[in-house]
XYZ file of C-alpha atoms in Angstrom:
543
model
C -7.634 -2.217 -36.796
C -3.771 -1.834 -35.796
C -2.690 -4.128 -32.533
C -2.346 -0.770 -30.430
C -5.982 -0.183 -30.722
C -6.477 -3.679 -30.424
C -4.809 -3.755 -27.206
C -6.854 -0.599 -25.842
C -9.792 -2.585 -26.562
C -8.926 -4.916 -24.437
C -8.255 -2.622 -21.660
C -11.496 -0.921 -22.331
C -12.985 -5.057 -21.681
C -11.177 -5.037 -18.407
C -12.905 -2.317 -17.235
C -9.653 0.027 -17.245
C -10.768 3.679 -15.895
C -7.522 5.930 -15.849
C -4.190 4.593 -17.573
C -0.883 6.545 -16.125
C 1.785 6.623 -18.281
C 4.681 8.962 -20.470
C 4.728 9.457 -24.095
C 7.630 8.016 -26.143
C 8.641 7.682 -29.743
C 8.398 4.063 -29.718
C 5.076 3.802 -28.355
C 2.928 6.754 -30.073
C 0.649 4.213 -31.647
C -0.737 3.509 -28.229
C -1.357 6.843 -27.559
C -3.266 7.400 -30.677
C -5.322 4.289 -29.221
C -5.746 5.660 -25.594
C -6.708 9.224 -27.506
C -9.407 7.754 -29.321
C -10.603 5.652 -26.286
C -13.970 7.514 -24.395
C -13.891 4.837 -21.619
C -10.260 5.036 -20.507
C -8.854 8.644 -19.145
C -4.901 8.809 -19.560
C -2.987 10.572 -17.429
C 0.581 11.730 -18.367
C 2.711 11.756 -15.024
C 6.057 13.739 -14.741
C 7.994 10.545 -14.327
C 7.579 6.800 -15.026
C 8.337 5.795 -11.305
C 4.914 7.973 -10.438
C 2.878 6.727 -12.920
C 3.735 2.985 -11.760
C 3.224 4.440 -7.821
C -0.263 5.590 -9.463
C -1.175 2.509 -11.029
C -0.275 0.714 -7.818
C -2.113 3.129 -5.538
C -5.383 2.311 -7.809
C -5.068 -1.251 -8.110
C -4.683 -1.338 -3.594
C -7.763 0.905 -3.842
C -10.224 -0.998 -6.587
C -8.805 -4.544 -6.582
C -8.472 -4.177 -9.998
C -5.250 -3.509 -12.003
C -4.012 -0.324 -12.390
C -2.148 0.541 -15.709
C 0.612 2.339 -16.438
C 2.882 2.727 -19.783
C 5.953 3.762 -20.838
C 8.829 4.130 -23.929
C 11.487 2.071 -24.245
C 14.930 2.222 -22.614
C 14.988 5.100 -20.068
C 11.075 5.337 -19.976
C 10.845 1.565 -19.118
C 13.539 1.343 -16.384
C 11.765 4.151 -15.070
C 9.064 2.570 -14.134
C 11.162 -0.526 -12.180
C 10.940 0.650 -8.555
C 7.086 1.505 -8.834
C 6.250 -1.872 -10.097
C 8.579 -3.764 -7.498
C 6.509 -1.852 -5.418
C 3.853 -3.315 -6.547
C 4.917 -6.489 -6.377
C 6.142 -6.493 -2.539
C 3.123 -4.293 -1.728
C 0.773 -7.099 -3.441
C -1.012 -4.559 -5.504
C -2.658 -5.672 -9.061
C -0.527 -3.755 -11.785
C 0.105 -4.419 -15.736
C 2.642 -2.342 -17.204
C 2.790 -1.474 -21.213
C 6.095 -0.937 -22.278
C 7.107 -0.139 -25.529
C 10.184 -1.585 -27.323
C 12.037 -1.393 -30.500
C 11.641 -3.289 -33.977
C 12.840 -6.565 -33.685
C 15.269 -5.181 -36.488
C 17.489 -3.977 -34.116
C 17.458 -5.788 -31.037
C 20.094 -8.355 -32.220
C 22.661 -4.966 -32.401
C 23.812 -2.329 -30.073
C 21.067 0.034 -30.813
C 19.698 3.357 -29.063
C 18.051 2.944 -26.132
C 17.352 -0.991 -26.735
C 18.105 -2.499 -23.324
C 16.128 -6.204 -22.940
C 13.335 -5.293 -20.656
C 12.028 -8.727 -20.564
C 15.096 -10.007 -18.535
C 14.382 -6.836 -16.467
C 11.357 -7.108 -15.328
C 10.952 -10.921 -14.670
C 12.358 -10.756 -11.313
C 9.972 -7.593 -10.175
C 6.493 -9.464 -12.298
C 4.273 -12.513 -11.625
C 4.008 -12.665 -14.787
C 6.213 -10.477 -18.170
C 5.109 -11.072 -21.740
C 6.285 -9.730 -25.704
C 3.691 -9.287 -27.812
C 5.204 -11.294 -30.613
C 2.438 -11.775 -33.050
C -1.097 -9.240 -33.374
C -3.280 -11.964 -33.100
C -2.373 -13.336 -29.410
C -2.321 -9.235 -28.245
C -5.925 -10.284 -26.534
C -4.639 -13.719 -25.630
C -2.076 -12.062 -23.671
C -3.743 -9.038 -22.014
C -6.493 -11.200 -20.913
C -3.889 -13.512 -19.327
C -2.129 -10.547 -17.712
C -5.080 -8.934 -16.025
C -6.108 -12.483 -14.405
C -2.849 -13.262 -12.923
C -2.666 -9.419 -11.870
C -5.483 -9.830 -9.389
C -5.180 -12.836 -8.525
C -3.880 -13.606 -5.380
C -0.806 -12.624 -4.167
C -1.953 -9.861 -6.151
C 0.828 -8.567 -8.110
C 2.765 -6.774 -11.359
C 2.422 -8.080 -14.847
C 4.166 -6.786 -17.515
C 3.386 -6.301 -21.226
C 5.940 -5.470 -23.950
C 4.901 -3.667 -27.333
C 7.402 -3.776 -29.919
C 6.901 -0.315 -32.316
C 6.179 -2.508 -35.489
C 3.765 -4.904 -33.634
C 1.742 -2.180 -32.675
C 1.260 -0.929 -35.862
C 0.622 -4.259 -37.730
C -3.152 -5.018 -38.744
C -5.566 -7.629 -36.910
C -9.037 -8.245 -37.185
C -9.574 -10.108 -33.692
C -11.115 -8.830 -30.267
C -11.531 -8.590 -26.654
C -11.584 -11.567 -25.022
C -14.694 -12.050 -22.352
C -13.833 -11.611 -18.633
C -14.595 -14.647 -16.697
C -15.527 -14.686 -12.893
C -13.833 -18.037 -10.953
C -15.909 -19.442 -8.080
C -15.280 -19.288 -4.723
C -13.467 -21.644 -3.120
C -13.088 -22.646 -0.086
C -11.682 -26.034 2.324
C -12.928 -29.324 2.998
C -14.933 -30.126 6.693
C -12.338 -31.822 7.451
C -9.950 -28.868 7.217
C -12.756 -26.593 9.282
C -13.162 -29.290 12.049
C -9.716 -29.653 12.868
C -9.668 -25.280 12.639
C -12.603 -25.476 15.154
C -10.398 -27.720 17.721
C -7.553 -26.026 17.581
C -9.461 -22.823 18.352
C -11.630 -24.539 21.062
C -7.948 -26.195 22.710
C -6.484 -22.738 22.943
C -6.160 -20.632 26.155
C -5.417 -17.518 24.415
C -5.669 -17.141 20.523
C -5.488 -13.878 19.120
C -6.055 -12.959 15.298
C -3.219 -11.521 13.067
C -5.266 -9.886 10.062
C -2.993 -8.460 7.618
C -3.614 -6.595 3.933
C -4.559 -9.883 2.229
C -8.206 -9.219 4.693
C -8.879 -5.910 2.709
C -7.646 -7.356 -0.553
C -10.373 -10.428 -0.562
C -13.482 -7.753 0.448
C -13.078 -9.738 3.915
C -13.666 -7.312 6.337
C -16.769 -8.153 7.492
C -16.850 -11.342 7.795
C -13.373 -10.891 9.610
C -15.469 -8.631 12.409
C -18.220 -11.218 12.670
C -15.769 -13.805 13.550
C -14.070 -12.241 15.794
C -17.331 -10.957 17.274
C -18.792 -14.498 17.294
C -15.504 -16.130 19.123
C -14.556 -13.350 21.324
C -11.003 -13.704 19.859
C -8.707 -10.023 20.163
C -7.781 -8.679 16.675
C -4.235 -7.255 15.899
C -3.059 -6.089 12.320
C -0.026 -5.346 10.086
C 0.285 -2.006 8.298
C -1.087 -2.913 5.470
C -3.905 -4.286 7.606
C -4.830 -1.240 9.059
C -8.972 -0.567 8.536
C -9.508 -4.632 8.269
C -11.646 -4.140 11.847
C -12.368 -0.703 12.700
C -10.051 1.077 15.559
C -12.642 1.237 17.899
C -14.367 -2.041 17.430
C -13.811 -3.904 21.142
C -11.704 -6.870 19.926
C -9.215 -5.043 18.185
C -5.895 -4.665 20.106
C -3.290 -2.840 17.895
C -0.872 -2.756 14.803
C 1.564 -4.560 15.173
C 5.118 -4.275 12.830
C 7.849 -1.899 14.296
C 10.362 -4.517 14.676
C 10.848 -3.588 17.937
C 9.441 -4.881 21.299
C 5.749 -2.928 21.815
C 3.252 -4.048 24.368
C 2.098 -6.224 21.799
C 4.325 -8.290 21.491
C 3.370 -9.069 25.028
C 0.332 -10.072 23.646
C 1.881 -12.616 21.016
C 4.281 -13.719 23.297
C 1.861 -14.834 25.789
C -0.930 -16.570 22.903
C -0.605 -20.125 22.386
C -2.609 -19.875 19.185
C -2.238 -17.390 16.214
C -4.883 -17.332 13.299
C -3.210 -15.543 11.018
C -5.717 -13.800 8.528
C -4.585 -12.634 5.082
C -0.882 -12.338 7.028
C 1.682 -11.448 4.738
C 5.286 -12.158 6.073
C 6.523 -8.806 3.962
C 5.371 -6.719 6.649
C 6.230 -8.417 9.795
C 8.537 -11.782 10.318
C 6.855 -15.047 12.228
C 11.099 -14.078 13.447
C 9.534 -12.317 16.225
C 7.449 -15.039 17.847
C 7.904 -18.090 19.183
C 8.512 -20.549 15.846
C 7.006 -23.331 18.583
C 3.670 -21.042 18.534
C 0.457 -22.852 16.478
C -0.754 -21.146 14.145
C -3.878 -21.671 11.608
C -2.799 -19.948 8.687
C -6.111 -18.762 6.527
C -4.861 -17.073 3.354
C -6.139 -17.843 -0.452
C -2.424 -18.804 -1.207
C -0.456 -21.285 0.762
C 1.610 -20.310 3.584
C 5.653 -19.145 3.259
C 7.998 -21.626 4.034
C 9.551 -20.226 7.124
C 10.995 -21.838 10.327
C 9.580 -19.941 12.221
C 5.567 -20.500 10.955
C 4.875 -23.941 10.673
C 1.333 -23.514 10.450
C -2.217 -25.632 9.680
C -3.891 -23.977 6.368
C -6.833 -22.981 5.469
C -6.852 -22.276 1.834
C -9.421 -20.473 -0.435
C -11.549 -17.012 -0.860
C -11.676 -15.247 2.608
C -14.842 -14.265 3.062
C -16.879 -17.398 2.857
C -13.720 -19.428 4.598
C -14.050 -16.770 7.462
C -18.295 -17.201 7.414
C -18.027 -21.047 7.706
C -15.075 -21.029 10.539
C -17.116 -19.020 12.457
C -20.503 -21.222 11.723
C -18.348 -24.292 12.561
C -16.435 -22.325 15.689
C -18.749 -22.601 19.092
C -16.220 -21.804 21.651
C -16.277 -18.219 23.099
C -12.627 -17.016 24.163
C -11.851 -14.717 26.663
C -9.699 -11.586 25.804
C -9.591 -9.542 28.745
C -6.049 -9.954 28.885
C -5.476 -8.095 25.166
C -8.177 -5.821 26.030
C -5.677 -4.897 29.140
C -3.079 -4.478 26.674
C -5.099 -2.136 24.646
C -5.532 -0.298 28.059
C -1.874 0.523 27.794
C -1.313 1.479 24.652
C -4.041 3.768 24.549
C -1.896 5.454 27.917
C 0.669 6.510 25.385
C -1.133 8.107 23.103
C -2.015 10.444 26.284
C 1.527 10.151 26.902
C 3.341 14.155 27.204
C 6.532 12.765 26.347
C 5.560 12.392 23.207
C 4.261 15.571 22.120
C 6.859 18.582 21.567
C 9.149 19.845 23.932
C 10.843 22.304 21.941
C 10.725 23.896 18.607
C 8.160 22.551 16.230
C 5.332 19.613 16.419
C 5.864 16.123 17.268
C 4.981 13.952 15.038
C 1.922 12.429 17.315
C 0.590 15.779 17.544
C 0.423 15.679 13.601
C -0.981 12.592 13.482
C -3.831 13.664 16.092
C -4.692 16.550 14.021
C -4.925 14.962 10.542
C -7.391 12.208 12.581
C -9.633 15.306 13.752
C -9.462 16.973 10.510
C -10.696 13.538 8.364
C -14.280 11.363 8.681
C -13.958 7.578 9.283
C -13.837 6.830 5.252
C -11.920 9.603 4.410
C -7.830 8.059 3.072
C -4.530 8.729 4.580
C -1.710 7.697 2.589
C 1.638 7.336 4.212
C 4.620 8.042 2.547
C 8.068 5.935 3.740
C 9.733 7.519 6.637
C 9.588 8.217 10.176
C 6.041 9.271 10.152
C 5.225 6.032 8.734
C 6.232 4.251 11.984
C 3.856 7.135 13.993
C 1.618 6.711 12.169
C 1.662 2.451 12.402
C 1.770 2.669 15.322
C -0.726 5.923 16.678
C -3.484 6.171 13.688
C -6.588 4.511 14.377
C -8.156 3.538 11.071
C -12.235 2.522 10.707
C -12.314 0.971 7.535
C -10.778 -0.528 4.803
C -8.892 1.258 2.081
C -8.737 4.280 4.179
C -5.071 4.073 5.162
C -2.332 3.320 1.949
C 0.908 2.808 3.288
C 3.835 1.392 1.320
C 4.946 -1.607 3.971
C 6.717 -4.377 1.584
C 9.017 -2.855 -0.611
C 8.617 0.221 1.045
C 9.419 3.114 -1.500
C 10.189 6.383 -0.672
C 8.357 9.302 -3.151
C 5.062 7.147 -3.209
C 2.830 9.032 -1.400
C 1.845 11.474 -3.768
C 1.553 9.429 -6.957
C -0.598 7.310 -4.808
C -3.332 10.869 -3.814
C -3.733 11.086 -7.240
C -4.862 8.035 -7.753
C -6.990 7.923 -4.825
C -8.441 11.116 -5.997
C -9.395 10.212 -9.308
C -11.320 6.822 -7.900
C -12.717 8.531 -4.942
C -13.859 12.866 -6.317
C -15.290 13.116 -2.996
C -13.506 11.622 -0.184
C -10.673 14.194 2.200
C -7.343 12.810 1.222
C -4.119 13.558 2.990
C -0.798 12.683 1.826
C 1.343 12.287 4.700
C 4.808 12.500 3.172
C 8.462 13.665 4.639
C 10.559 16.150 2.983
C 12.763 13.839 1.965
C 9.764 11.593 -0.162
C 8.361 14.842 -0.987
C 10.836 15.987 -3.160
C 11.545 12.418 -4.907
C 8.026 13.100 -6.346
C 6.750 16.840 -5.991
C 6.759 17.013 -9.578
C 3.776 15.747 -9.628
C 1.895 18.317 -7.551
C 2.030 19.461 -11.398
C -0.018 16.661 -12.676
C -2.232 17.430 -10.148
C -3.271 20.751 -10.855
C -3.258 20.252 -14.560
C -5.787 17.416 -13.827
C -7.696 19.673 -11.258
C -7.191 16.798 -8.381
C -7.306 18.524 -5.155
C -5.333 16.612 -2.074
C -3.403 18.135 0.602
C 0.324 17.422 0.990
C 1.458 17.542 4.776
C 5.150 17.590 4.841
C 6.680 16.240 7.999
C 9.372 18.490 7.863
C 13.115 17.622 9.644
C 15.256 18.435 6.790
C 16.905 15.439 6.402
C 16.133 11.210 6.387
C 14.352 10.703 9.225
C 13.959 7.179 9.108
C 17.618 6.927 9.380
C 18.348 9.460 11.497
C 16.345 7.765 13.595
C 18.349 4.513 13.285
C 21.910 5.831 13.613
C 20.737 7.179 17.179
C 19.448 4.191 18.365
C 22.506 2.363 16.809
C 25.491 4.645 16.939
C 24.016 7.748 18.782
C 25.024 9.745 16.259
C 24.418 10.810 12.593
C 26.269 10.741 9.696
C 25.070 11.891 5.933
C 21.400 12.550 6.629
C 20.707 16.114 6.484
C 19.394 17.697 4.009
C 18.446 21.242 2.521
C 15.746 22.323 0.949
C 14.028 24.954 -0.526
C 10.729 27.255 0.720
C 8.379 24.845 0.499
C 4.996 27.468 0.407
C 7.032 29.280 -2.278
C 7.729 26.097 -4.411
C 4.193 24.696 -3.914
C 3.064 28.004 -5.004
C 4.492 28.117 -8.108
C 3.119 24.945 -9.536
C -0.442 26.782 -8.589
C -0.932 25.042 -4.922
C -2.026 26.711 -1.931
C 0.114 26.131 0.564
C 0.742 26.617 4.381
C 3.540 26.552 7.521
C 2.834 25.367 10.568
C 5.968 25.420 12.894
C 3.439 25.745 16.370
C 0.944 22.705 17.277
C -1.703 26.036 17.108
C -1.311 26.255 13.692
C -1.611 22.925 12.341
C -4.979 21.702 12.685
C -6.319 25.500 10.700
C -4.062 24.791 8.318
C -5.339 21.346 7.102
C -8.849 22.318 8.086
C -8.344 24.887 5.642
C -6.362 23.260 2.846
C -9.233 20.401 2.792
C -11.501 22.878 1.757
C -9.760 23.961 -1.484
C -10.517 22.882 -5.138
C -6.599 22.809 -5.988
C -4.121 20.724 -4.381
C -2.647 22.009 -0.828
C 0.858 21.370 0.389
C 1.310 21.991 4.779
C 5.428 22.614 5.673
C 4.744 21.446 8.734
C 8.339 21.825 11.320
C 8.530 18.418 12.812
C 10.388 17.650 16.174
C 11.336 14.333 16.104
C 12.957 14.205 19.301
C 10.367 12.169 20.390
C 11.365 9.498 18.113
C 14.288 8.136 20.383
C 11.612 8.644 23.638
C 9.907 6.090 22.191
C 12.302 3.833 21.388
C 13.962 4.208 25.152
C 10.080 3.887 25.906
C 9.719 0.294 23.882
C 13.259 -0.925 25.161
C 12.355 -0.371 28.598
C 8.799 -2.455 28.254
C 7.907 -5.026 31.035
C 5.361 -7.844 29.941
C 3.546 -6.993 33.200
C 0.109 -8.739 32.810
């Protein structure tokens, strides 16, 4: 057996079902081994960055590391953005790159760059296969580290000479770790802090979803009566229609929920990642309980008492220990204030096009509770985080750590592969759409239907918004676009155009019935962006 064949058998042993990547001369042995696998379906993308996004999204949706691969040189450098995104979005992923043989790595050589040095700052672990017999250990360690909290990407380099060498070892058995929880004294201390608090609040982050602890979090909140807010990537950790759920936080601006953080005397941060919402946005003297699988980040505004362990068991034990029942009436009043925004006609389009709020309402209307919305990065992401109600974990997938444009279309492909029975919508700006548009061909080739809703404003909408707020003018943000309907149709997609509110929902509803990918070119009216900025800027904490 060749080393590349052993590597693929190790991937099969890790329960890998898909591998995303592009072919190259130096990874021919790996491609040959993948072609013989009956357990792994290889998805050939149009760009390595998008292959990494696919692995990233697959890892987030399943909790198992997604796998992507590339050749050396430009193929590997293309992976970088998607792998960095996995690092700061805490998505488990394993990237496998080819490399030049050792006979030419010491000198100037065609397509050779030092990949280990390049991947080191954007991965949890980074290793070259130096001898075929170590392949099984390297793969097992890579998957173990990628799946450990905080989850993230690892990189394996396999040179062309090592890939074809013979080896007679096999995969290493996958072992499961035991649940870990703090000691009794720590639970008692946390219980006392909760009992002493007058107005505690739960801040739920993406770690709740990574730890499959949403059920335990809901039970803890209901047992104690403590209100819950979540970050963008924590959307769905608690159902939006649960009586104790308040809102999503993370606009990095004044908002009603910021009033709640200001008033709270105890923040119970569960699975919270500061990369999404900095502690600088609340009083650094505030008491904090940090419940997570990993220690708290060092931050002068985040001095916390820590309960470290697997979130599900920790929350279950804490719910049993805490006897206090808290009054969340203040936060429920805030929830009503936020609900009024949803009905505020000022956020609906008064001119040409469709307001982002109306688009979000129509998307929510078209999707079931367990269907999936994937958001790219742009102005629309702010509106989705602020106004889209999520009812279950992993039903809203947003890149909000590294926050890379171009994420949504590749992520939708991964979501379709993993969830063949669900409706899937990718919300994407025209800028992000153009960055990954080639993957429409990938979706058509593999018969993977989903709906891409383009928030089309002919420019970089989020930067326009920021410029208007800070500079009161725009520069370097206007773009020209192709005819998205004709472009999508040229790939073999179904395509629609919606320029008026009444045209949008019928288009979404019809697109979701198609057996091919669909694209809706939606003329968005972002004049409401500044209306939201102005409204938030005028907020006075009245209650």
